[in-house]
């Protein structure tokens, strides 16, 4: 599945080149926009559909009993699963980013400055995927794969409209609705911090301070989610 997703993103990048050639001078912008958007979208698919099965499959196949019979803590088990998927995502993101870079080289008929400028945006996409992966792992510790995938997808969608949640909460007449949407605003991640695809298509790159702040935000948020997943998983009885 991972190979198919990566191949599909590379094919979309090739389609972006073809569409760009018909757009009259907008080849690079369209190639970057479609290429990075495809990378994010199919990276989300990888995070969700692989992440939600990391724990559930071990429980369903009962291999978790053999693992916990050894001196392996439940926190170590979850962390190992998470880091393994993070490395898988890293390989896939690098391959997809390289595909977009090669497309830019082809469109620009040589090395283009945008080839290097897109990589900070690729880095932020990767950390956004890491946050989603942590949620997929969290939900997989207490729910079915289908429900976990649905909840993780909701986090992805709502996370990109996080700022709108606060505005929506302020506009609500009901106190209960205001409390609900305000809680969602503070509990769910603000994935807009990692969204630089449109600026990248116009040759802009996030500043070092923006990258550092986003990465720090991701690390802290992921640590909290993994800690919550560990607490829930420790409460489960496999006897």
Coordinates of C-alpha atoms in Angstrom, one line a residue:
X1 CA 0.0 0.0 0.0
X2 CA 2.8 2.4 0.9
X3 CA 4.5 1.8 -2.5
X4 CA 1.3 2.4 -4.3
X5 CA 0.6 5.6 -2.5
X6 CA 4.1 6.9 -3.2
X7 CA 3.8 5.9 -6.9
X8 CA 0.4 7.6 -7.1
X9 CA 1.9 10.9 -5.7
X10 CA 4.7 10.7 -8.3
X11 CA 2.1 10.2 -11.1
X12 CA 0.1 13.2 -9.8
X13 CA 3.3 15.2 -9.9
X14 CA 3.8 14.1 -13.5
X15 CA 0.2 15.2 -14.2
X16 CA 1.0 18.6 -12.6
X17 CA 3.8 19.0 -15.2
X18 CA 1.4 18.3 -18.0
X19 CA -1.2 20.7 -16.7
X20 CA 1.4 23.3 -16.0
X21 CA 2.5 23.2 -19.6
X22 CA -1.0 24.1 -20.7
X23 CA -1.3 26.9 -18.2
X24 CA 0.9 29.5 -19.9
X25 CA 3.9 30.2 -17.7
X26 CA 2.5 28.8 -14.5
X27 CA 4.2 25.5 -14.7
X28 CA 6.3 25.8 -11.5
X29 CA 3.6 27.1 -9.4
X30 CA 1.1 24.4 -10.4
X31 CA 3.7 21.7 -10.1
X32 CA 4.6 22.8 -6.5
X33 CA 1.0 23.3 -5.5
X34 CA -0.3 19.9 -6.8
X35 CA 2.9 18.0 -5.8
X36 CA 3.0 19.2 -2.2
X37 CA -0.8 18.9 -1.8
X38 CA -0.7 15.3 -3.1
X39 CA 2.2 14.6 -0.7
X40 CA 0.2 15.9 2.2
X41 CA -3.0 14.1 1.2
X42 CA -1.5 10.7 0.7
X43 CA 0.8 11.1 3.7
X44 CA -2.4 11.5 5.7
X45 CA -3.7 8.3 4.2
X46 CA -0.5 6.5 5.2
X47 CA -0.6 7.9 8.7
X48 CA -4.3 7.0 9.2
X49 CA -4.6 3.6 7.6
X50 CA -1.2 2.3 8.8
X51 CA -1.3 4.0 12.2
X52 CA -4.8 2.8 13.3
X53 CA -3.7 -0.8 12.8
X54 CA -0.4 -0.7 14.7
X55 CA -1.9 -1.7 18.0
X56 CA -5.2 -3.3 16.9
X57 CA -3.5 -5.9 14.7
X58 CA -1.2 -7.0 17.5
X59 CA -4.2 -7.4 19.9
X60 CA -6.3 -9.2 17.2
X61 CA -3.5 -11.6 16.3
X62 CA -2.7 -12.1 20.0
X63 CA 0.9 -11.4 19.4
X64 CA 0.8 -8.8 22.1
X65 CA 0.7 -11.5 24.7
X66 CA 4.1 -12.9 23.6
X67 CA 5.5 -9.3 23.5
X68 CA 4.4 -8.4 27.0
X69 CA 5.6 -11.8 28.3
X70 CA 9.1 -10.3 27.8
X71 CA 10.5 -7.4 29.8
X72 CA 8.8 -4.8 27.5
X73 CA 6.7 -2.1 29.0
X74 CA 3.5 -0.9 27.3
X75 CA 4.9 2.6 26.9
X76 CA 8.0 1.1 25.2
X77 CA 5.7 -0.9 23.0
X78 CA 3.7 2.1 21.8
X79 CA 6.8 4.3 21.4
X80 CA 8.5 1.6 19.3
X81 CA 5.4 1.3 17.1
X82 CA 5.2 5.0 16.7
X83 CA 8.9 5.5 15.9
X84 CA 8.7 2.7 13.3
X85 CA 5.9 4.4 11.5
X86 CA 7.7 7.8 11.7
X87 CA 10.7 6.3 9.9
X88 CA 8.4 4.8 7.3
X89 CA 6.8 8.2 6.8
X90 CA 10.2 9.8 6.6
X91 CA 11.3 7.5 3.7
X92 CA 8.0 8.1 1.9
X93 CA 8.1 11.9 2.3
X94 CA 11.7 12.1 1.1
X95 CA 10.8 10.0 -2.0
X96 CA 7.8 12.1 -2.7
X97 CA 9.7 15.4 -2.1
X98 CA 12.4 14.2 -4.4
X99 CA 9.7 13.5 -7.1
X100 CA 8.4 17.1 -6.8
X101 CA 12.0 18.4 -7.0
X102 CA 12.7 16.4 -10.1
X103 CA 9.5 17.7 -11.6
X104 CA 10.6 21.2 -11.0
X105 CA 14.0 20.5 -12.6
X106 CA 12.2 19.2 -15.6
X107 CA 9.8 22.1 -15.8
X108 CA 12.6 24.7 -15.3
X109 CA 14.9 22.9 -17.7
X110 CA 17.6 22.8 -15.1
X111 CA 18.3 23.5 -11.4
X112 CA 15.7 26.0 -10.1
X113 CA 16.0 27.9 -6.8
X114 CA 12.6 26.6 -5.9
X115 CA 13.9 23.0 -5.8
X116 CA 15.6 23.8 -2.5
X117 CA 13.0 26.3 -1.3
X118 CA 10.3 23.7 -1.1
X119 CA 12.1 21.5 1.4
X120 CA 11.3 23.6 4.5
X121 CA 7.6 23.1 3.5
X122 CA 8.2 19.4 3.1
X123 CA 9.7 19.3 6.6
X124 CA 6.6 21.0 8.0
X125 CA 4.4 18.5 6.2
X126 CA 6.3 15.7 7.7
X127 CA 5.8 17.0 11.3
X128 CA 2.1 17.5 10.6
X129 CA 1.9 13.8 9.6
X130 CA 3.7 12.9 12.8
X131 CA 1.0 14.7 14.8
X132 CA -1.7 12.8 12.9
X133 CA 0.2 9.5 13.4
X134 CA 0.2 10.1 17.2
X135 CA -3.6 10.6 17.1
X136 CA -4.0 7.4 15.1
X137 CA -2.0 5.5 17.6
X138 CA -4.0 7.1 20.5
X139 CA -7.4 6.1 19.0
X140 CA -6.2 2.6 18.2
X141 CA -5.5 1.9 21.8
X142 CA -9.2 1.9 22.7
X143 CA -11.3 1.7 19.5
X144 CA -11.7 -0.2 16.3
X145 CA -9.7 0.6 13.1
X146 CA -12.7 2.1 11.3
X147 CA -13.6 4.4 14.2
X148 CA -9.9 5.3 14.7
X149 CA -9.5 6.2 11.1
X150 CA -12.6 8.4 11.2
X151 CA -11.6 10.2 14.3
X152 CA -8.1 10.8 13.0
X153 CA -9.5 12.2 9.8
X154 CA -11.7 14.6 11.8
X155 CA -8.6 15.8 13.7
X156 CA -6.9 16.5 10.3
X157 CA -9.9 18.4 8.9
X158 CA -10.7 20.4 12.1
X159 CA -7.0 21.1 12.7
X160 CA -6.8 23.0 9.5
X161 CA -9.8 25.2 10.6
X162 CA -8.7 25.6 14.2
X163 CA -8.8 29.4 14.0
X164 CA -12.4 29.2 12.8
X165 CA -13.3 27.2 15.8
X166 CA -12.5 30.2 18.1
X167 CA -14.5 32.6 15.9
X168 CA -17.4 30.1 15.9
X169 CA -17.3 29.8 19.7
X170 CA -17.4 33.5 20.1
X171 CA -20.4 33.8 17.8
X172 CA -22.5 31.1 19.5
X173 CA -25.4 32.2 21.5
X174 CA -25.6 29.0 23.6
X175 CA -23.1 28.9 26.5
X176 CA -22.8 25.1 26.2
X177 CA -21.9 25.5 22.5
X178 CA -19.3 28.1 23.3
X179 CA -17.7 25.9 25.9
X180 CA -17.7 22.9 23.5
X181 CA -16.1 24.7 20.5
X182 CA -13.6 26.6 22.8
X183 CA -12.6 23.2 24.3
X184 CA -12.1 21.8 20.8
X185 CA -10.0 24.9 19.9
X186 CA -7.6 24.3 22.8
X187 CA -7.6 20.4 22.7
X188 CA -7.1 19.8 19.0
X189 CA -3.9 20.7 17.2
X190 CA -3.6 23.8 15.1
X191 CA -2.4 22.3 11.9
X192 CA -2.5 25.7 10.1
X193 CA 1.0 26.2 11.7
X194 CA 2.3 23.6 9.2
X195 CA 0.5 24.8 6.1
X196 CA 2.9 26.6 3.8
X197 CA 2.0 24.9 0.5
X198 CA 0.4 28.0 -1.1
X199 CA 3.3 30.4 -0.1
X200 CA 5.8 27.8 -1.4
X201 CA 4.1 27.7 -4.7
X202 CA 4.8 31.5 -4.9
X203 CA 8.4 31.1 -4.1
X204 CA 8.1 31.9 -0.3
X205 CA 9.6 29.8 2.4
X206 CA 8.8 29.8 6.2
X207 CA 11.3 31.6 8.3
X208 CA 13.6 29.7 10.7
X209 CA 11.7 31.0 13.6
X210 CA 8.4 29.8 12.1
X211 CA 9.9 26.4 11.4
X212 CA 11.4 26.1 14.9
X213 CA 8.2 27.2 16.6
X214 CA 6.2 24.7 14.5
X215 CA 8.6 21.8 15.3
X216 CA 8.6 22.6 19.0
X217 CA 4.8 22.7 19.0
X218 CA 4.7 19.4 17.3
X219 CA 7.2 17.7 19.7
X220 CA 5.3 19.0 22.8
X221 CA 1.9 18.0 21.3
X222 CA 3.1 14.5 20.2
X223 CA 4.6 13.9 23.7
X224 CA 1.3 14.7 25.3
X225 CA -0.7 12.5 23.0
X226 CA 1.7 9.6 23.4
X227 CA 1.6 10.0 27.2
X228 CA -2.2 9.8 27.0
X229 CA -2.1 6.8 24.7
X230 CA 0.3 5.1 27.2
X231 CA -2.1 5.7 30.1
X232 CA -5.1 4.3 28.2
X233 CA -3.1 1.3 27.0
X234 CA -1.8 0.5 30.5
X235 CA -5.4 0.4 31.7
X236 CA -6.3 -2.4 29.3
X237 CA -6.5 -6.0 30.5
X238 CA -5.0 -8.6 28.2
X239 CA -5.3 -11.5 30.5

